[in-house]
mmCIF file of N, CA and C in Angstrom:
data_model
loop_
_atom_site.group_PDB
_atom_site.id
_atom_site.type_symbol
_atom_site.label_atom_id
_atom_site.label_comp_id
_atom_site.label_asym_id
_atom_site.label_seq_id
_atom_site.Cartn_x
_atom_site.Cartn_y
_atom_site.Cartn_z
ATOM 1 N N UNK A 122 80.208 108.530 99.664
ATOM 2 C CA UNK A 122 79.239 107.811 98.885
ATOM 3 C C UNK A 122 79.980 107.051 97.785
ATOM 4 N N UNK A 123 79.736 106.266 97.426
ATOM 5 C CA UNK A 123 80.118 105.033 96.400
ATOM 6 C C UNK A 123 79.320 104.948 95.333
ATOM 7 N N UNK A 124 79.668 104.766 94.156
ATOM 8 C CA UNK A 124 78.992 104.837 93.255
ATOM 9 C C UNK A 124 79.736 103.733 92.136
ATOM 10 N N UNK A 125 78.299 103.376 91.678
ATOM 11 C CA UNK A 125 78.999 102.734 90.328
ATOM 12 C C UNK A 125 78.371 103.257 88.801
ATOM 13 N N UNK A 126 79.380 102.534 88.156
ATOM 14 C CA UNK A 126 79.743 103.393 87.017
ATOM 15 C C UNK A 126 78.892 102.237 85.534
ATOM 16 N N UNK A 127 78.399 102.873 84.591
ATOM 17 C CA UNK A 127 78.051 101.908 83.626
ATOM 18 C C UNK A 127 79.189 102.074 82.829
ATOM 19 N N UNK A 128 79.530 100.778 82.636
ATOM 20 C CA UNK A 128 80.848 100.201 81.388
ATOM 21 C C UNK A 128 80.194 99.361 80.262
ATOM 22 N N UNK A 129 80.645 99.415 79.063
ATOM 23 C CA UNK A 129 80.311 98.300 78.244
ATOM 24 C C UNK A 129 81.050 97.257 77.906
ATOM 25 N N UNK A 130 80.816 96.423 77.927
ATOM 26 C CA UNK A 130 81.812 95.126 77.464
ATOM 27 C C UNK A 130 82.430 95.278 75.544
ATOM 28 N N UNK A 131 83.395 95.663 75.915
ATOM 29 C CA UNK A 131 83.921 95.519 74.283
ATOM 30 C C UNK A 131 84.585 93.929 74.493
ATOM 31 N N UNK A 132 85.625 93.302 75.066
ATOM 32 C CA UNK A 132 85.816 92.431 74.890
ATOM 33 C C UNK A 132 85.874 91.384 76.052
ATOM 34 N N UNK A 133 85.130 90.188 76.484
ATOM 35 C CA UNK A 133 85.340 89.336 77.449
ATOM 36 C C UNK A 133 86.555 88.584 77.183
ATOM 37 N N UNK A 134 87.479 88.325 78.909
ATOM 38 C CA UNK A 134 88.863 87.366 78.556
ATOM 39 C C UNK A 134 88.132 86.374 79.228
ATOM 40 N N UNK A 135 89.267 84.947 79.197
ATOM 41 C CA UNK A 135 88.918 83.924 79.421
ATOM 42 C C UNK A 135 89.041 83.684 81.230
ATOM 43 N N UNK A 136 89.892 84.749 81.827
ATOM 44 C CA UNK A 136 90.152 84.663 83.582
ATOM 45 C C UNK A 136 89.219 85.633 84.068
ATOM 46 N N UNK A 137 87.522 85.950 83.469
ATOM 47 C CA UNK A 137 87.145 86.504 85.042
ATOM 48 C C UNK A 137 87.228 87.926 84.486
ATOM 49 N N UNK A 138 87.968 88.338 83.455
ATOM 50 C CA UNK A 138 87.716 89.957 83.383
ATOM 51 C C UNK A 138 87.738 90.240 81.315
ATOM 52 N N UNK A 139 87.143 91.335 81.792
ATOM 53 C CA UNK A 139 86.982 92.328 80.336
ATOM 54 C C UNK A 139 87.244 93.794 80.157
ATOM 55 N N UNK A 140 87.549 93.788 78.666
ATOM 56 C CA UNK A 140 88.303 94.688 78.499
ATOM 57 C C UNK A 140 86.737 95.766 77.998
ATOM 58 N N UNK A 141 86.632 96.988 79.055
ATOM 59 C CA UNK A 141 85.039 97.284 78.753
ATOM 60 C C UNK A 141 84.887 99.046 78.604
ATOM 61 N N UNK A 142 84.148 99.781 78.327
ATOM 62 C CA UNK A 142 84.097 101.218 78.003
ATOM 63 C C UNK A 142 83.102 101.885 78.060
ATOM 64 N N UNK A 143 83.369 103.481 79.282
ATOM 65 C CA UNK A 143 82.147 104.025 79.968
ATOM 66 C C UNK A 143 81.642 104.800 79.028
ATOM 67 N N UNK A 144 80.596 105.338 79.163
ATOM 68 C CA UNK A 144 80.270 106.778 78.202
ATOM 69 C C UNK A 144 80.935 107.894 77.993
ATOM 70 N N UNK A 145 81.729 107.672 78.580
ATOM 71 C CA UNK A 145 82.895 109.300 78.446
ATOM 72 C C UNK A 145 83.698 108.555 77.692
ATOM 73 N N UNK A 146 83.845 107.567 77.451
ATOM 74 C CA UNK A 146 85.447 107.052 76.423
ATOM 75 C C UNK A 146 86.577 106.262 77.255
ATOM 76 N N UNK A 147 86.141 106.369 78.730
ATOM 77 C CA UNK A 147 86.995 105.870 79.632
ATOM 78 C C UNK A 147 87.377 104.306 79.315
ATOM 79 N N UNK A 148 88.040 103.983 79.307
ATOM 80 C CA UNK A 148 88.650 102.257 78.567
ATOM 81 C C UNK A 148 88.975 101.750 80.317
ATOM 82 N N UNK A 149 88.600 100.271 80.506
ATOM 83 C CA UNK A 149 89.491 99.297 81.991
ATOM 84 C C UNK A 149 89.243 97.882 81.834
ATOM 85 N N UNK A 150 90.175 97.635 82.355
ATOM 86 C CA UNK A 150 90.073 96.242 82.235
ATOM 87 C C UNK A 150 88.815 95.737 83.739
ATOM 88 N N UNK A 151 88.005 95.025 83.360
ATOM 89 C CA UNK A 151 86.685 95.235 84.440
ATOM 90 C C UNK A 151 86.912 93.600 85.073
ATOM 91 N N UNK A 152 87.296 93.006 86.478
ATOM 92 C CA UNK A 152 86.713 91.638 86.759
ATOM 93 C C UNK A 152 85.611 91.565 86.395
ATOM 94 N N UNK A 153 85.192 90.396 86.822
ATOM 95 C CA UNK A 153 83.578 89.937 86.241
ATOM 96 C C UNK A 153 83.138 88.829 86.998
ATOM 97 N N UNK A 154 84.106 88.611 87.759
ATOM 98 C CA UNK A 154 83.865 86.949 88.695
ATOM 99 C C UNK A 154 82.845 87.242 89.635
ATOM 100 N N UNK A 155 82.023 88.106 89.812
ATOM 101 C CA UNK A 155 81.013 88.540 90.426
ATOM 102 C C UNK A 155 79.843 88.135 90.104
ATOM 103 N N UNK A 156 80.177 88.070 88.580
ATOM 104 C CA UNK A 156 78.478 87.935 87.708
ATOM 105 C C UNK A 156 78.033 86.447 87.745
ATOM 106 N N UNK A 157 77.060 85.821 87.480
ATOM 107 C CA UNK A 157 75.882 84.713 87.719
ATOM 108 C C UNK A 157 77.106 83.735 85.683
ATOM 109 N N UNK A 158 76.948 84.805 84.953
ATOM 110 C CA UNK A 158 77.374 84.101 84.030
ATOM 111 C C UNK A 158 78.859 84.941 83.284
ATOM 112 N N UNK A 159 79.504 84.772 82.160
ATOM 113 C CA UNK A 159 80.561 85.720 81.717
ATOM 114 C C UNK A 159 80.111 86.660 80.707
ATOM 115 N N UNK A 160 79.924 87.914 81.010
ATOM 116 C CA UNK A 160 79.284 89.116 80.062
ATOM 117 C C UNK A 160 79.617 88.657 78.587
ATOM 118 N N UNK A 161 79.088 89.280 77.956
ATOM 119 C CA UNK A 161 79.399 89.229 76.447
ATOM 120 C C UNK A 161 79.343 90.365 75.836
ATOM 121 N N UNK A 162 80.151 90.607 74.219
ATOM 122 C CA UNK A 162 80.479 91.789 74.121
ATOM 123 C C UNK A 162 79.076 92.840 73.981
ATOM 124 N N UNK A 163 79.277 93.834 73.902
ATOM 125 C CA UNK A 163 78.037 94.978 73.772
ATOM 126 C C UNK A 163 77.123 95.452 74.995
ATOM 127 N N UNK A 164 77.344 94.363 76.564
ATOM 128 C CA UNK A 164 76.319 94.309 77.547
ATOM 129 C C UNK A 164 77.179 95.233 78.246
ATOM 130 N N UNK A 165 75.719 95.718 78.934
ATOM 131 C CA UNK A 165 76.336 97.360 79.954
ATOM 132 C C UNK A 165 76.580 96.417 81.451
ATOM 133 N N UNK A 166 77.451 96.813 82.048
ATOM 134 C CA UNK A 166 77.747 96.403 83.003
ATOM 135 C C UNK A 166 77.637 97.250 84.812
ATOM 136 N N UNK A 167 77.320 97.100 85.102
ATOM 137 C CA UNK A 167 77.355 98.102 86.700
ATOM 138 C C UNK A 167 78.815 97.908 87.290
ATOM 139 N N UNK A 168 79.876 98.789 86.897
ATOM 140 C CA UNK A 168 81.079 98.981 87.511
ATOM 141 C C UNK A 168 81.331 99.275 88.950
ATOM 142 N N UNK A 169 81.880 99.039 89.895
ATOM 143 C CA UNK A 169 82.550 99.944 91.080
ATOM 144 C C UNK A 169 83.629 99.609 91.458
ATOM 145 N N UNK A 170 84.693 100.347 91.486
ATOM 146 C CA UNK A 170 85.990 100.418 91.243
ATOM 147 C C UNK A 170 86.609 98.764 90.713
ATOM 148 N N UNK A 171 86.164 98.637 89.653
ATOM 149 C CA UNK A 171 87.284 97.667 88.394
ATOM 150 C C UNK A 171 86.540 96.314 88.871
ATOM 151 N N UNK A 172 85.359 96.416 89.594
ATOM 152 C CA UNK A 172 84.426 95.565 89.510
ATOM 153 C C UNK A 172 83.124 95.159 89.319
ATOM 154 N N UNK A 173 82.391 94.397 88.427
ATOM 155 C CA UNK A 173 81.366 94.182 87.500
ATOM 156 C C UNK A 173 80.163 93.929 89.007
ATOM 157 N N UNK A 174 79.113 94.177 89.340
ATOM 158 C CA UNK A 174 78.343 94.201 90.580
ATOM 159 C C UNK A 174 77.350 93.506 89.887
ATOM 160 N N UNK A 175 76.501 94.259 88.850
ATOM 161 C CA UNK A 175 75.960 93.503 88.073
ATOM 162 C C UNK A 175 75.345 93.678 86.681
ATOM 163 N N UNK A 176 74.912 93.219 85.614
ATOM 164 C CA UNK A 176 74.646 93.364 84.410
ATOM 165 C C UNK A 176 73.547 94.597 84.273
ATOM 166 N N UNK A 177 73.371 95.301 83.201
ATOM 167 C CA UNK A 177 72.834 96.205 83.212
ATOM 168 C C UNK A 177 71.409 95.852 81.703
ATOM 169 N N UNK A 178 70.529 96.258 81.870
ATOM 170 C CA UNK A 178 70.074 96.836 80.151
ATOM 171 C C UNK A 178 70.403 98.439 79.913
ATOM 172 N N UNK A 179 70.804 98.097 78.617
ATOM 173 C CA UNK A 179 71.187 99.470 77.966
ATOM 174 C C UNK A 179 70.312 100.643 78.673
ATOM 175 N N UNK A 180 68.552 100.473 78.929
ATOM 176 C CA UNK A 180 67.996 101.463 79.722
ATOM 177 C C UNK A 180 68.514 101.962 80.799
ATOM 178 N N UNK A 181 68.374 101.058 81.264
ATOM 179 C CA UNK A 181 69.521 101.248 83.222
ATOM 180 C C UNK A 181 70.367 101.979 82.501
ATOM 181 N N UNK A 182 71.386 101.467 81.833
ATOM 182 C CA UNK A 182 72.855 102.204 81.991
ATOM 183 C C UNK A 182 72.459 103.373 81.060
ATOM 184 N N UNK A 183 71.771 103.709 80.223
ATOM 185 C CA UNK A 183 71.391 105.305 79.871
ATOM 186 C C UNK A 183 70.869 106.153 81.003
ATOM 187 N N UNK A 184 69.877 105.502 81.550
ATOM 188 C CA UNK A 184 69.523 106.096 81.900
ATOM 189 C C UNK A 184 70.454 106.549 83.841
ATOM 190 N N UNK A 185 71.346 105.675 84.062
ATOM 191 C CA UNK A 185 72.371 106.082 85.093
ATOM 192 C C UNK A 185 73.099 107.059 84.636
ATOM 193 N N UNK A 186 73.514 106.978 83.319
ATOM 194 C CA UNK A 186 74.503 107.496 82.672
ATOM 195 C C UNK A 186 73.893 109.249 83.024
ATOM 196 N N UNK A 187 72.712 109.667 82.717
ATOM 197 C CA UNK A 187 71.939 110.642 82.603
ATOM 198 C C UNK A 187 72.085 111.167 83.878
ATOM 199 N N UNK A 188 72.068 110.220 85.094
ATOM 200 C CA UNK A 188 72.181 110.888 86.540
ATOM 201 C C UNK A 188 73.132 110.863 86.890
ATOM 202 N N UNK A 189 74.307 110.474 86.192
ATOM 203 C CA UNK A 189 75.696 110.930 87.031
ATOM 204 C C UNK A 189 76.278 112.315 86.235
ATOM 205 N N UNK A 190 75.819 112.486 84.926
ATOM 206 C CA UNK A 190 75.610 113.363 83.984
ATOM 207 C C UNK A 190 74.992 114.860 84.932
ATOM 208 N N UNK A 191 73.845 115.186 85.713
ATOM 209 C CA UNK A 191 73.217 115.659 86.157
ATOM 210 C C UNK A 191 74.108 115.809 88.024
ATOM 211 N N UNK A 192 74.268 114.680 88.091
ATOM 212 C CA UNK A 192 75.211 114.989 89.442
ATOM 213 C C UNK A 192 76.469 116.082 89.229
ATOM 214 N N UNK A 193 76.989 115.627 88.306
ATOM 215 C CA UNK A 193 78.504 116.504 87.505
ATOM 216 C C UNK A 193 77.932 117.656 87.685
ATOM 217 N N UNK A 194 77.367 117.778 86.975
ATOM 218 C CA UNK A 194 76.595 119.216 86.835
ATOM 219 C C UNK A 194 76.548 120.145 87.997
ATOM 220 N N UNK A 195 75.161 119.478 88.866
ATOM 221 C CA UNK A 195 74.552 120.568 89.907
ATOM 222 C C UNK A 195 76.217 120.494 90.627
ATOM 223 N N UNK A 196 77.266 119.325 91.022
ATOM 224 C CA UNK A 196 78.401 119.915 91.875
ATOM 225 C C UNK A 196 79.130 120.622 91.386
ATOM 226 N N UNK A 197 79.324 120.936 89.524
ATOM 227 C CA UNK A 197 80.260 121.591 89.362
ATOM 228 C C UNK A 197 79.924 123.250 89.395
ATOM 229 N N UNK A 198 78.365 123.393 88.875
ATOM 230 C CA UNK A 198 77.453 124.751 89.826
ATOM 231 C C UNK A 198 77.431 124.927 90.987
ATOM 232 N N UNK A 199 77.403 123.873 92.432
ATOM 233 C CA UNK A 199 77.348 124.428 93.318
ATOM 234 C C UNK A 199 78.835 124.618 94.110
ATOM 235 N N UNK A 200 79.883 124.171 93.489
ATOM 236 C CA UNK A 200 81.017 124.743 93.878
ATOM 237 C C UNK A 200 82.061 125.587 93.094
ATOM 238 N N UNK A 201 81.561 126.712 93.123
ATOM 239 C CA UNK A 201 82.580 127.542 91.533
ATOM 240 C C UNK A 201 84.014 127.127 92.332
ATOM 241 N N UNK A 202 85.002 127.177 91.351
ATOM 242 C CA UNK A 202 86.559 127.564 91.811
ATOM 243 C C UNK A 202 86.647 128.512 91.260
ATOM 244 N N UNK A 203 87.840 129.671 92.339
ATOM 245 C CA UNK A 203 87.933 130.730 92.229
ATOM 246 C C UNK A 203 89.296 130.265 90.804
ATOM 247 N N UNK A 204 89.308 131.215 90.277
ATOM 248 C CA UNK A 204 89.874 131.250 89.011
ATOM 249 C C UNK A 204 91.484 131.194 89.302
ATOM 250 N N UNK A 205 91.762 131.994 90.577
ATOM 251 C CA UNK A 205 93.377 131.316 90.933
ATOM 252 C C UNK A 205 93.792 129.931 91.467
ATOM 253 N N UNK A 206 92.175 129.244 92.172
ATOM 254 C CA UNK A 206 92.741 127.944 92.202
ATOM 255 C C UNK A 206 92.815 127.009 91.289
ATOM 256 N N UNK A 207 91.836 127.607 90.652
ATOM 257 C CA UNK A 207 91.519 126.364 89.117
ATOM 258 C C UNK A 207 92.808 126.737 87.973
ATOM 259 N N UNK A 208 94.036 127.431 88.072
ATOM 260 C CA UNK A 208 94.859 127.658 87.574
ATOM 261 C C UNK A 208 96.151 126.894 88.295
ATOM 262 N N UNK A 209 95.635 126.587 90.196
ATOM 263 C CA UNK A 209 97.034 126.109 90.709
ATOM 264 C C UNK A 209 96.108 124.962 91.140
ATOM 265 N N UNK A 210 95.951 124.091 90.950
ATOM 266 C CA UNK A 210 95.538 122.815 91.473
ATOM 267 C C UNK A 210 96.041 122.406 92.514
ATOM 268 N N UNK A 211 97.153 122.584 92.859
ATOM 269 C CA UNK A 211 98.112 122.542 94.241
ATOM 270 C C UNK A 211 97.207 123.076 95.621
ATOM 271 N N UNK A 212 96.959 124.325 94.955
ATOM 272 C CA UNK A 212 96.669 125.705 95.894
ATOM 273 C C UNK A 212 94.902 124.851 95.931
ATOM 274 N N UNK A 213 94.399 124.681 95.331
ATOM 275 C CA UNK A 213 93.123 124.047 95.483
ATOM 276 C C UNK A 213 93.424 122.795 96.717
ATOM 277 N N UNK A 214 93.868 122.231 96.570
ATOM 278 C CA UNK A 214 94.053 120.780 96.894
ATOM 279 C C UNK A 214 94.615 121.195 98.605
ATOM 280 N N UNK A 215 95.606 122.024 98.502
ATOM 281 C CA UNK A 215 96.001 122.219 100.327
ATOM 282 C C UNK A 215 94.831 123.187 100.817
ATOM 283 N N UNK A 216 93.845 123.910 99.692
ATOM 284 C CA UNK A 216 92.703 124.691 100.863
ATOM 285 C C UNK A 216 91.512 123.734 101.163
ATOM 286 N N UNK A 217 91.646 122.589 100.066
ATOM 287 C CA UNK A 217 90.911 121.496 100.641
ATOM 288 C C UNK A 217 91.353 120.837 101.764
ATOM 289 N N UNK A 218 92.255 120.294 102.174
ATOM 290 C CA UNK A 218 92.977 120.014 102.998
ATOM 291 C C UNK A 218 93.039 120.043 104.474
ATOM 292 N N UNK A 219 92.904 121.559 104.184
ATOM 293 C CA UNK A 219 92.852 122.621 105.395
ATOM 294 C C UNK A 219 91.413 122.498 105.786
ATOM 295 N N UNK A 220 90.540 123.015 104.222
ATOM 296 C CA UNK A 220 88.802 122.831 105.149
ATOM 297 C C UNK A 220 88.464 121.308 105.991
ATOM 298 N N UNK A 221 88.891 120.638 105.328
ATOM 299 C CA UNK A 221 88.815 118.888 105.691
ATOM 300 C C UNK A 221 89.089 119.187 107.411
ATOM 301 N N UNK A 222 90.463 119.767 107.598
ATOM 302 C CA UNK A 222 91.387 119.759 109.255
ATOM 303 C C UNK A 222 90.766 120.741 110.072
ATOM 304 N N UNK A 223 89.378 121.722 108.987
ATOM 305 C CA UNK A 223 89.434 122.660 109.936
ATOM 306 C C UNK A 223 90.105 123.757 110.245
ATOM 307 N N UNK A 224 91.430 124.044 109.214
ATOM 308 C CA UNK A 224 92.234 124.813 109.643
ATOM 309 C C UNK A 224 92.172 126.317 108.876
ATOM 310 N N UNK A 225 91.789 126.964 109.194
ATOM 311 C CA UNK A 225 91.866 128.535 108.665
ATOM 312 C C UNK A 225 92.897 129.053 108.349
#
């Protein structure tokens, strides 16, 4: 599944992209050659991967913000890590691996 992300425009450049910031604090430089016109600073933007899809109102992007907020959540409840993998990230990552291949 694909998802996009709300960003805010802190600063528009003059080629097509801005320098813009999610609700977690996350900072990227965002294209924008997508959009109808060139964002301006303060406007929420609909991100997916380092590209602007389309303009947002602050409602939209609160209120997205709220359901990816709520997604985090119920997946990080419905998959505990056992406390030795969440210590070896390695060891997480090859039993993922393995479930992916199937391999026991």
């Amino acid at each position: 599944m694909c998802l996009g992300i709300p960003f805010q425009v802190q600063e528009a450049g003059d080629f097509g992209v801005a320098r813009c910031v999610a609700a977690t604090g996350e900072e990227r430089l965002v294209q924008t050659l997508l959009l109808e016109s060139a964002p301006m600073p303060g406007q929420w933007l609909l991100v997916h991967i380092d590209m602007a899809i389309q303009p947002l109102s602050s409602e939209e992007a609160e209120l997205t913000n709220e359901a990816l907020l709520a997604l985090g959540g119920a997946r990080d409840a419905a998959v505990p890590v056992a406390p030795e993998l969440a210590a070896e990230p390695a060891a997480a990552e090859q039993l993922s691996m393995k479930n992916r291949e199937g391999v026991s």
